[in-house]
PDB file of C-alpha atoms in Angstrom:
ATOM      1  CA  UNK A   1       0.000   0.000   0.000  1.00 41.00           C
ATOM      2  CA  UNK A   2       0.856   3.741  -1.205  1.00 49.00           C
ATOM      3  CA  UNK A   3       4.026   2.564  -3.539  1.00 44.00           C
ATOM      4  CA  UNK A   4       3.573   2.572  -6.983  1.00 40.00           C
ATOM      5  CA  UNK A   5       4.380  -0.504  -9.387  1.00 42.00           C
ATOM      6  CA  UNK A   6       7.968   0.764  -9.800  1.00 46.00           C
ATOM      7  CA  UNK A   7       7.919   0.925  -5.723  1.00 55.00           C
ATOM      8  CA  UNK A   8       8.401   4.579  -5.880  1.00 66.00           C
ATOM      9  CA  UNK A   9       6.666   6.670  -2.928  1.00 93.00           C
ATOM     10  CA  UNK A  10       3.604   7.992  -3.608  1.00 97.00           C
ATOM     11  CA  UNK A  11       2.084  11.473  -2.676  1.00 98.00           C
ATOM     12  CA  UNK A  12      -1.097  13.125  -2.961  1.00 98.00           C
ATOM     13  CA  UNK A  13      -0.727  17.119  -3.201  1.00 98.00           C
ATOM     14  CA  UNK A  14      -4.543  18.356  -2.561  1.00 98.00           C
ATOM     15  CA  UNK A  15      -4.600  22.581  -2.707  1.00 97.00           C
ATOM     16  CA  UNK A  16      -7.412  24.503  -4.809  1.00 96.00           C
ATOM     17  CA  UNK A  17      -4.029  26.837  -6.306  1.00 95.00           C
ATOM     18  CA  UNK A  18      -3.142  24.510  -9.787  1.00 96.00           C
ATOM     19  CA  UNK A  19       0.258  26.592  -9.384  1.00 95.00           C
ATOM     20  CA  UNK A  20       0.637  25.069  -6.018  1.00 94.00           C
ATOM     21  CA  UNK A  21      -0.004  21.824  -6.321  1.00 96.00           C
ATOM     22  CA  UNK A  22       2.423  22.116  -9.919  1.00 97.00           C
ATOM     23  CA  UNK A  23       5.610  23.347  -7.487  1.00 96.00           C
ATOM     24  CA  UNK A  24       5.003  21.151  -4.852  1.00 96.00           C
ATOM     25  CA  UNK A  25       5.249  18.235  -7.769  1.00 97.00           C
ATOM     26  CA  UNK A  26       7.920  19.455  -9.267  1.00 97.00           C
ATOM     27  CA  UNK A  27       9.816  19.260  -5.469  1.00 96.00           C
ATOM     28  CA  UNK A  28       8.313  16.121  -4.763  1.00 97.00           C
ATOM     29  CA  UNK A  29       8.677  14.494  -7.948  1.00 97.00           C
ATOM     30  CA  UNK A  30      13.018  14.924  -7.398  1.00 95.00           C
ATOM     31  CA  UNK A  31      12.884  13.188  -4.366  1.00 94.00           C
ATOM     32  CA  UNK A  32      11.425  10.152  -5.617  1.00 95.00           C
ATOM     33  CA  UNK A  33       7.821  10.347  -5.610  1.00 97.00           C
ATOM     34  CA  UNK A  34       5.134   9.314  -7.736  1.00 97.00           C
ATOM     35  CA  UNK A  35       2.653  12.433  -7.296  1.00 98.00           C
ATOM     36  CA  UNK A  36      -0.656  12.486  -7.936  1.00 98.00           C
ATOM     37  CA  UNK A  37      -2.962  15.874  -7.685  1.00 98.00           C
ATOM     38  CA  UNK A  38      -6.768  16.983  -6.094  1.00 98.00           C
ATOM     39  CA  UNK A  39      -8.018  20.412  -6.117  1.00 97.00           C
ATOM     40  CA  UNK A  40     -10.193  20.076  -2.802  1.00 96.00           C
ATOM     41  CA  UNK A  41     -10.656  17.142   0.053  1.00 96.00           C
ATOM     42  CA  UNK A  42     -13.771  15.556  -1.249  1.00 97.00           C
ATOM     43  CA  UNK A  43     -11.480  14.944  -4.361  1.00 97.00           C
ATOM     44  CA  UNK A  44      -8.873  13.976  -2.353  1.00 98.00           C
ATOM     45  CA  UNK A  45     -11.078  11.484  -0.403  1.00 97.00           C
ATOM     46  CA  UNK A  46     -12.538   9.386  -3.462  1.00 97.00           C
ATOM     47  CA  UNK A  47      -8.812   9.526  -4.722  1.00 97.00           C
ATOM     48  CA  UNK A  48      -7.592   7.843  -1.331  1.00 97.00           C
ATOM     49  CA  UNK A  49     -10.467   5.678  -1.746  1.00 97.00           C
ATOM     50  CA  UNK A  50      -9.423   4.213  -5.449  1.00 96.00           C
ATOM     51  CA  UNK A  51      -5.953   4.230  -4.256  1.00 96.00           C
ATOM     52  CA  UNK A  52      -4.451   4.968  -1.347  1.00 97.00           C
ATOM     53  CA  UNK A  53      -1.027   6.445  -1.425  1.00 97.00           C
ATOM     54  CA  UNK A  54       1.634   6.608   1.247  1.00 97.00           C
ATOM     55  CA  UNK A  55       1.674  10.606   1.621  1.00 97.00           C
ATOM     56  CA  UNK A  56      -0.411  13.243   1.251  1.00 98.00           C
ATOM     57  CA  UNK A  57       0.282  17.214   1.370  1.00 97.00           C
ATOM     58  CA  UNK A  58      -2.625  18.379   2.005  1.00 96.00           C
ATOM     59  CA  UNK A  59      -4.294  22.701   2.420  1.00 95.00           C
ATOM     60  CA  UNK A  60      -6.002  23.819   4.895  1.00 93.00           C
ATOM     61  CA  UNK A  61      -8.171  26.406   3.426  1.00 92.00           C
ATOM     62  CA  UNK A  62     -10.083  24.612   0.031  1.00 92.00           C
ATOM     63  CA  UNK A  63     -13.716  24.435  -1.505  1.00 92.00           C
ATOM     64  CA  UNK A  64     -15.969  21.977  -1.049  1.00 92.00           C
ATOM     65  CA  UNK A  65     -14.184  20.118   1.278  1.00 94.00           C
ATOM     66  CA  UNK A  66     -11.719  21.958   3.833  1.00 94.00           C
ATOM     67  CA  UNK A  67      -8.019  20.191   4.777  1.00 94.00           C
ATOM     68  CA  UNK A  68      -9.345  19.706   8.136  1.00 94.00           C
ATOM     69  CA  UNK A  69     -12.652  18.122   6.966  1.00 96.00           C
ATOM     70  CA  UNK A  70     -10.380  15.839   4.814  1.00 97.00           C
ATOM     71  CA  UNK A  71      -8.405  14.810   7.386  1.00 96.00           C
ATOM     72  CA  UNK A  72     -10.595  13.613   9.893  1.00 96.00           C
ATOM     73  CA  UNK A  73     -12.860  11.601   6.856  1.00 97.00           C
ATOM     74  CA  UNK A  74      -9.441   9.875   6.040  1.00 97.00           C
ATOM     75  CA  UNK A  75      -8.767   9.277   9.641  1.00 97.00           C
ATOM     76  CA  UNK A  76     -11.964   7.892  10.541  1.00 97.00           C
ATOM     77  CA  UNK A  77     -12.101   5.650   7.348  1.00 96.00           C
ATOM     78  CA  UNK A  78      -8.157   4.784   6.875  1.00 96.00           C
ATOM     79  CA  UNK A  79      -7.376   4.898  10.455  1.00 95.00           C
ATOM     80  CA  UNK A  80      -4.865   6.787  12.061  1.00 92.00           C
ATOM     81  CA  UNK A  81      -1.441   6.361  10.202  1.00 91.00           C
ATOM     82  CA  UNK A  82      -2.527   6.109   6.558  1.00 93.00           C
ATOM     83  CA  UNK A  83      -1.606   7.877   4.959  1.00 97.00           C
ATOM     84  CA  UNK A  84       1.132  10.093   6.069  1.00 97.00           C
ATOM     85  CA  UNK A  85      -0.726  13.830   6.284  1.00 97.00           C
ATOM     86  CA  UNK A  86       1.684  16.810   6.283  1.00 96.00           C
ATOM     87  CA  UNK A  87      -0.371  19.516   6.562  1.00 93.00           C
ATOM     88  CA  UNK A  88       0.301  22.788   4.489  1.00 90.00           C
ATOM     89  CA  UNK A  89      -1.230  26.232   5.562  1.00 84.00           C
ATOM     90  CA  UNK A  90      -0.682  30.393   5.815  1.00 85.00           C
ATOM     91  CA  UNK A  91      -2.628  29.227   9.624  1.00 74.00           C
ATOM     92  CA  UNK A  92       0.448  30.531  12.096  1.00 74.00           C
ATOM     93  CA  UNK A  93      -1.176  30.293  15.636  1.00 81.00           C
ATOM     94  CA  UNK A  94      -0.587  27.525  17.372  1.00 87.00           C
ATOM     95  CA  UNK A  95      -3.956  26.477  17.915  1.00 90.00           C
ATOM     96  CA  UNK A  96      -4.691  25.955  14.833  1.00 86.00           C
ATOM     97  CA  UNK A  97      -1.453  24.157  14.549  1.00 87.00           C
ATOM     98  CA  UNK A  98      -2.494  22.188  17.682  1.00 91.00           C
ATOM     99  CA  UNK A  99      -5.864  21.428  15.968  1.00 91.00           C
ATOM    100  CA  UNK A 100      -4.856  19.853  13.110  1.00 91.00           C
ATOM    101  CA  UNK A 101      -2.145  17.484  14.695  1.00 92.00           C
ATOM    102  CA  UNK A 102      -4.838  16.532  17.142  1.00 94.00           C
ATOM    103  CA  UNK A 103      -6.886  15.467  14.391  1.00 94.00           C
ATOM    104  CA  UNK A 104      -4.370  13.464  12.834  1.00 95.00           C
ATOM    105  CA  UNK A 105      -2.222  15.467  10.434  1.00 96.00           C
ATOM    106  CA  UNK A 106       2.020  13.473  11.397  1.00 95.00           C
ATOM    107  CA  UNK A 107       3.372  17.379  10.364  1.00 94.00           C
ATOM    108  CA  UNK A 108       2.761  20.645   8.955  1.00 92.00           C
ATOM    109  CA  UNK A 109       4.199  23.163   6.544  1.00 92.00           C
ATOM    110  CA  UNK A 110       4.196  27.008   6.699  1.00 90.00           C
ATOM    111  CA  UNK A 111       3.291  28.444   3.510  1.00 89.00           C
ATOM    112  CA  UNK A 112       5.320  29.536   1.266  1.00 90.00           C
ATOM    113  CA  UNK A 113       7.226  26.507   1.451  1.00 92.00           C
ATOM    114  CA  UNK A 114      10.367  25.842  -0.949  1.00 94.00           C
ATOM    115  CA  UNK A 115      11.844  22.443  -1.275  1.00 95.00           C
ATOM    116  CA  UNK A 116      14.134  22.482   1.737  1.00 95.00           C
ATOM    117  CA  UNK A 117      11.846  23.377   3.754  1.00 94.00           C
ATOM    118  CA  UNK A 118       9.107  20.733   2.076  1.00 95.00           C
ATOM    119  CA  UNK A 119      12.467  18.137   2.043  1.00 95.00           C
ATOM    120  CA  UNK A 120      12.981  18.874   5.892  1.00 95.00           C
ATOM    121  CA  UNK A 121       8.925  18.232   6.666  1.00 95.00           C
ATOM    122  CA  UNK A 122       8.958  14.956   4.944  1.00 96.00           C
ATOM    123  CA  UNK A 123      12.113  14.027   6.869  1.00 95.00           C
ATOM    124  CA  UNK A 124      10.301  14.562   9.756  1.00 94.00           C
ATOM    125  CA  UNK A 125       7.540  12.430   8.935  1.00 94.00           C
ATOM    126  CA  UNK A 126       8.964   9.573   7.867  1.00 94.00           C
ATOM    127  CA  UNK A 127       8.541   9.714   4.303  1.00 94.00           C
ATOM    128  CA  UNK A 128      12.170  10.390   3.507  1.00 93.00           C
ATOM    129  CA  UNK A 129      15.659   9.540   4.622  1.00 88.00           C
ATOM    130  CA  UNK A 130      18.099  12.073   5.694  1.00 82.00           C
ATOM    131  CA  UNK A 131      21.199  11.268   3.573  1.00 74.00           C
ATOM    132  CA  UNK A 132      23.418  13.950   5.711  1.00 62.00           C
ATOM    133  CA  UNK A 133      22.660  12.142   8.652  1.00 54.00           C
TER     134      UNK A 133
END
């Protein structure tokens, strides 16, 4: 579950901004993984339903279907490690920061993001190694 047929990691970027999701590919796509897009959660959620992949980068603030609304569908109906939520948001406080790992995001990412920053997150989570280490 969540590698594609070549094994690669897979990731799910889910943000209503096309020119989001299209840089956060283009970072995740060098380190490996197989990347597939949504454009809000209820997209996302019939996406993880078809096929579930290992990671998902997910908004906060979408149509339809919120990041937070996402993540607690996923959670409820993939339980509470699958797949691998790193939360990405322009939401500094820390309750809101507090709210969404309480609901079961593993990490989060401040937005704008570039791919250290992105690189560092997934480190963090598990989803990548840390070669200088």
């Amino acid at each position: 579950m969540g590698t594609g047929e070549d094994g690669a990691a897979t990731c799910m970027v889910v943000d209503d901004s096309r020119v989001v999701r299209k840089a956060a590919r283009r970072m995740l796509e060098k380190h490996g993984f197989t990347v597939t897009e949504a454009g809000d959660g209820a997209e996302a959620l019939a996406a993880c339903r078809a096929s579930l992949p290992r990671a998902v980068l997910l908004d906060w603030n979408m149509p339809v279907m919120d990041g937070l609304q996402f993540l607690r569908a996923a959670r409820a109906e993939f339980g509470p490690d699958q797949p691998v939520v790193v939360l990405c948001t322009t939401e500094a406080g820390m309750a809101r920061i507090v709210e969404a790992l309480e609901a079961g995001a593993q990490e989060y990412v401040m937005k704008p993001f570039n791919e250290a920053i992105l690189r560092d997150k997934f480190i963090q989570a598990g989803l990548l190694r840390d070669d200088a280490a």
